[in-house]
């Protein structure tokens, strides 16, 4: 089974709970995390170690971008929960695994299962040929310039945008997208399903051709996973206290 998991954000115990609930077997199953494995939650180090030990795969999220650029000195440090990860003896290997992640990934379905695009935040209306866009974007060196590039920025941060792919910083409910913008998926015309995270205010939802799996575990919501073969959603409760989600703090 291929399991796609929404934003974990350092909630290692909830990830363990989820894996136990779905009876995850790394010899049989695949674990795909939709970006933002780390930061804000209590155990980024344990989360990445667990994900890597299980042969985890995924796509890069905006919190990975922040962690990598802050550690390299490209960006200034803000308030974060990454020091234990940075100080770990295996930090270079763990962060290297995060840096190697693609911006978007194509997951063809087995017979009877849907084909899927995976991205942390969203797909730009400018990417009219997604296979060509993915090949072009993912093939570039994954250095700090790549992390700051326009394409990676869209893939890791988009919520509301214009028909030409200009992003707005709005991060509340999709109904509140500013005039002239829509949720990015309003412009998606592909046949394959898109599974993404990043939009905690939107929560877990199912659209016509999209599924959102960011149910705000780090803020007290559940941790959500979707099985591609069975089209099945599984959630486990958060162990974090319920908190208000601040706006405009993508990091």
Short mmCIF file of C-alpha atoms in Angstrom, two decimals:
data_model
loop_
_atom_site.label_atom_id
_atom_site.label_comp_id
_atom_site.label_asym_id
_atom_site.label_seq_id
_atom_site.Cartn_x
_atom_site.Cartn_y
_atom_site.Cartn_z
CA UNK A 1 0.00 0.00 0.00
CA UNK A 2 1.12 3.55 -0.68
CA UNK A 3 0.24 5.86 2.21
CA UNK A 4 0.34 9.65 1.79
CA UNK A 5 0.58 11.59 5.04
CA UNK A 6 -0.18 15.26 5.65
CA UNK A 7 1.98 17.79 7.48
CA UNK A 8 3.64 16.06 10.46
CA UNK A 9 5.67 19.09 11.59
CA UNK A 10 7.73 17.31 14.21
CA UNK A 11 4.83 15.39 15.76
CA UNK A 12 6.75 12.11 15.92
CA UNK A 13 4.45 10.39 18.40
CA UNK A 14 1.40 11.03 16.23
CA UNK A 15 3.28 9.63 13.23
CA UNK A 16 4.05 6.52 15.29
CA UNK A 17 0.36 6.30 16.26
CA UNK A 18 -0.66 6.56 12.62
CA UNK A 19 1.79 3.91 11.45
CA UNK A 20 0.55 1.58 14.16
CA UNK A 21 -3.08 2.22 13.25
CA UNK A 22 -2.55 1.41 9.56
CA UNK A 23 -0.21 -1.49 10.44
CA UNK A 24 2.47 -0.03 8.24
CA UNK A 25 5.04 -2.57 7.05
CA UNK A 26 8.09 -1.08 5.28
CA UNK A 27 8.64 -4.40 3.49
CA UNK A 28 5.22 -4.07 1.87
CA UNK A 29 4.11 -0.43 2.10
CA UNK A 30 5.38 2.98 0.98
CA UNK A 31 5.32 6.09 3.17
CA UNK A 32 5.01 9.40 1.33
CA UNK A 33 5.05 12.60 3.40
CA UNK A 34 3.68 15.72 1.75
CA UNK A 35 6.29 18.16 3.04
CA UNK A 36 6.64 19.93 6.38
CA UNK A 37 7.91 16.89 8.22
CA UNK A 38 9.68 19.26 10.59
CA UNK A 39 9.45 22.43 12.71
CA UNK A 40 6.89 23.82 15.14
CA UNK A 41 6.27 20.42 16.74
CA UNK A 42 8.22 18.88 19.64
CA UNK A 43 10.41 16.29 17.88
CA UNK A 44 11.67 17.15 14.41
CA UNK A 45 14.73 14.94 14.88
CA UNK A 46 12.70 11.88 15.84
CA UNK A 47 10.28 12.49 12.98
CA UNK A 48 12.96 12.61 10.29
CA UNK A 49 14.80 9.63 11.75
CA UNK A 50 11.62 7.56 11.78
CA UNK A 51 10.64 8.62 8.25
CA UNK A 52 14.11 7.82 6.92
CA UNK A 53 14.36 4.48 8.75
CA UNK A 54 11.14 3.37 7.06
CA UNK A 55 12.40 4.28 3.59
CA UNK A 56 10.16 7.32 3.58
CA UNK A 57 9.66 9.36 0.44
CA UNK A 58 7.95 12.65 -0.17
CA UNK A 59 8.12 16.19 -1.49
CA UNK A 60 9.76 19.28 -0.08
CA UNK A 61 7.69 21.71 1.98
CA UNK A 62 8.19 25.30 3.05
CA UNK A 63 9.45 24.24 6.50
CA UNK A 64 12.15 22.11 4.88
CA UNK A 65 13.08 25.13 2.75
CA UNK A 66 13.34 27.26 5.89
CA UNK A 67 15.35 24.65 7.81
CA UNK A 68 17.86 24.17 5.01
CA UNK A 69 18.31 27.85 4.20
CA UNK A 70 18.58 28.79 7.89
CA UNK A 71 21.21 26.15 8.54
CA UNK A 72 23.27 27.18 5.51
CA UNK A 73 23.17 30.82 6.64
CA UNK A 74 21.17 31.88 3.60
CA UNK A 75 18.26 32.96 5.79
CA UNK A 76 18.26 34.35 9.33
CA UNK A 77 16.96 32.11 12.09
CA UNK A 78 13.49 32.81 13.38
CA UNK A 79 11.77 31.20 16.33
CA UNK A 80 11.81 27.49 15.49
CA UNK A 81 12.13 24.04 17.05
CA UNK A 82 15.03 22.78 14.95
CA UNK A 83 18.08 23.03 17.22
CA UNK A 84 18.02 19.38 18.27
CA UNK A 85 17.93 18.36 14.62
CA UNK A 86 20.79 20.73 13.75
CA UNK A 87 22.88 19.42 16.68
CA UNK A 88 22.35 15.70 15.96
CA UNK A 89 25.38 13.63 14.91
CA UNK A 90 23.48 12.48 11.82
CA UNK A 91 22.18 15.96 10.98
CA UNK A 92 24.02 16.17 7.65
CA UNK A 93 22.54 12.89 6.45
CA UNK A 94 19.04 13.76 7.63
CA UNK A 95 19.06 17.26 6.17
CA UNK A 96 20.64 15.92 3.00
CA UNK A 97 17.71 13.54 2.61
CA UNK A 98 15.31 16.48 2.97
CA UNK A 99 17.25 18.57 0.45
CA UNK A 100 17.09 15.74 -2.09
CA UNK A 101 13.28 15.71 -2.07
CA UNK A 102 11.51 16.73 -5.30
CA UNK A 103 9.13 19.66 -5.54
CA UNK A 104 6.41 17.51 -7.08
CA UNK A 105 6.10 13.82 -7.80
CA UNK A 106 4.06 11.60 -10.10
CA UNK A 107 2.64 8.44 -8.54
CA UNK A 108 0.94 6.27 -11.18
CA UNK A 109 -1.76 4.10 -9.69
CA UNK A 110 -1.94 0.34 -9.84
CA UNK A 111 -4.90 -1.08 -11.83
CA UNK A 112 -8.06 0.26 -10.25
CA UNK A 113 -6.25 3.02 -8.31
CA UNK A 114 -6.06 6.67 -9.37
CA UNK A 115 -2.96 8.30 -10.79
CA UNK A 116 -1.71 10.97 -8.42
CA UNK A 117 0.40 14.10 -8.39
CA UNK A 118 1.92 14.89 -5.01
CA UNK A 119 2.95 18.42 -4.01
CA UNK A 120 3.25 20.22 -0.69
CA UNK A 121 1.20 23.34 -1.44
CA UNK A 122 -0.07 23.54 -5.01
CA UNK A 123 0.42 23.35 -8.76
CA UNK A 124 0.85 26.53 -10.76
CA UNK A 125 -1.54 27.32 -13.62
CA UNK A 126 1.63 28.09 -15.59
CA UNK A 127 2.60 24.41 -15.54
CA UNK A 128 0.44 23.33 -18.45
CA UNK A 129 2.50 20.15 -18.99
CA UNK A 130 3.03 18.78 -15.50
CA UNK A 131 5.33 15.96 -16.52
CA UNK A 132 7.61 18.39 -18.35
CA UNK A 133 7.45 20.87 -15.46
CA UNK A 134 8.30 18.20 -12.89
CA UNK A 135 11.22 16.92 -14.95
CA UNK A 136 12.57 20.44 -15.43
CA UNK A 137 12.15 21.58 -11.83
CA UNK A 138 13.31 18.41 -10.09
CA UNK A 139 16.37 17.94 -12.30
CA UNK A 140 18.00 21.21 -11.22
CA UNK A 141 20.65 21.13 -8.45
CA UNK A 142 18.85 21.27 -5.11
CA UNK A 143 20.96 24.11 -3.75
CA UNK A 144 19.73 27.19 -1.93
CA UNK A 145 19.04 28.96 -5.23
CA UNK A 146 16.70 26.12 -6.15
CA UNK A 147 14.96 26.31 -2.80
CA UNK A 148 14.35 30.03 -3.37
CA UNK A 149 13.31 29.66 -7.02
CA UNK A 150 9.92 30.80 -8.25
CA UNK A 151 8.79 27.27 -9.07
CA UNK A 152 9.76 25.76 -5.73
CA UNK A 153 8.27 28.73 -3.94
CA UNK A 154 4.92 28.08 -5.64
CA UNK A 155 5.05 24.34 -5.00
CA UNK A 156 5.76 24.88 -1.31
CA UNK A 157 3.71 27.99 -0.47
CA UNK A 158 0.74 28.46 -2.82
CA UNK A 159 -2.79 28.77 -1.56
CA UNK A 160 -4.62 31.55 -3.43
CA UNK A 161 -3.39 32.72 -6.84
CA UNK A 162 -4.43 34.46 -10.03
CA UNK A 163 -5.12 32.57 -13.29
CA UNK A 164 -1.54 33.43 -14.30
CA UNK A 165 -0.08 31.95 -11.15
CA UNK A 166 0.66 35.05 -9.09
CA UNK A 167 0.37 34.06 -5.43
CA UNK A 168 -1.34 35.94 -2.63
CA UNK A 169 -0.26 35.54 1.00
CA UNK A 170 -3.79 34.75 2.23
CA UNK A 171 -3.71 31.62 4.39
CA UNK A 172 -7.14 31.42 6.01
CA UNK A 173 -10.22 29.65 4.59
CA UNK A 174 -10.31 29.31 0.79
CA UNK A 175 -13.58 31.25 0.67
CA UNK A 176 -11.57 34.30 1.77
CA UNK A 177 -9.18 34.40 -1.18
CA UNK A 178 -8.77 38.07 -2.19
CA UNK A 179 -10.55 39.45 -5.22
CA UNK A 180 -8.88 38.38 -8.44
CA UNK A 181 -7.55 35.16 -6.91
CA UNK A 182 -8.91 31.69 -6.28
CA UNK A 183 -7.60 28.62 -4.50
CA UNK A 184 -4.88 27.27 -6.80
CA UNK A 185 -6.88 24.10 -7.50
CA UNK A 186 -9.66 26.14 -9.12
CA UNK A 187 -7.32 26.42 -12.11
CA UNK A 188 -6.25 22.77 -12.18
CA UNK A 189 -7.64 20.98 -15.26
CA UNK A 190 -5.71 17.72 -15.20
CA UNK A 191 -7.29 14.29 -14.94
CA UNK A 192 -4.98 12.89 -12.26
CA UNK A 193 -5.79 13.49 -8.63
CA UNK A 194 -3.59 15.98 -6.75
CA UNK A 195 -2.84 15.28 -3.10
CA UNK A 196 -1.32 18.11 -1.08
CA UNK A 197 -0.80 19.57 2.38
CA UNK A 198 0.11 23.07 3.61
CA UNK A 199 -3.33 24.63 4.14
CA UNK A 200 -4.20 24.01 7.81
CA UNK A 201 -7.11 26.47 7.74
CA UNK A 202 -8.63 24.45 4.91
CA UNK A 203 -8.04 21.23 6.78
CA UNK A 204 -8.62 17.78 5.37
CA UNK A 205 -10.97 18.07 2.40
CA UNK A 206 -11.82 16.25 -0.79
CA UNK A 207 -12.42 18.23 -3.96
CA UNK A 208 -13.38 17.10 -7.43
CA UNK A 209 -9.76 16.31 -8.35
CA UNK A 210 -7.83 17.24 -5.22
CA UNK A 211 -7.38 15.98 -1.68
CA UNK A 212 -5.92 18.09 1.13
CA UNK A 213 -4.26 16.26 4.02
CA UNK A 214 -3.06 19.11 6.25
CA UNK A 215 -5.43 18.79 9.18
CA UNK A 216 -3.24 20.82 11.54
CA UNK A 217 -1.81 18.08 13.76
CA UNK A 218 0.73 20.45 15.32
CA UNK A 219 -2.13 22.79 16.25
CA UNK A 220 -4.21 20.06 17.91
CA UNK A 221 -6.00 18.66 14.88
CA UNK A 222 -5.66 15.05 13.71
CA UNK A 223 -2.85 13.64 11.59
CA UNK A 224 -4.33 12.48 8.29
CA UNK A 225 -3.24 9.82 5.81
CA UNK A 226 -4.72 8.62 2.52
CA UNK A 227 -4.18 5.22 0.92
CA UNK A 228 -3.88 5.48 -2.86
CA UNK A 229 -4.85 1.87 -3.63
CA UNK A 230 -7.92 1.77 -1.41
CA UNK A 231 -8.92 5.47 -1.62
CA UNK A 232 -9.15 5.35 2.17
CA UNK A 233 -8.51 8.06 4.77
CA UNK A 234 -7.19 7.30 8.25
CA UNK A 235 -6.78 9.86 11.02
CA UNK A 236 -5.26 9.72 14.50
CA UNK A 237 -5.77 12.39 17.16
CA UNK A 238 -3.11 14.93 17.98
CA UNK A 239 -1.23 14.80 21.27
CA UNK A 240 -0.65 18.57 21.01
CA UNK A 241 -2.84 21.13 22.78
CA UNK A 242 -5.32 22.87 20.53
CA UNK A 243 -3.93 26.30 19.62
CA UNK A 244 -4.91 29.19 17.38
CA UNK A 245 -3.32 29.02 13.94
CA UNK A 246 -1.46 32.27 13.29
CA UNK A 247 -1.84 33.83 9.87
CA UNK A 248 1.00 34.87 7.61
CA UNK A 249 3.70 32.71 9.23
CA UNK A 250 4.71 30.18 6.58
CA UNK A 251 8.39 30.38 7.47
#
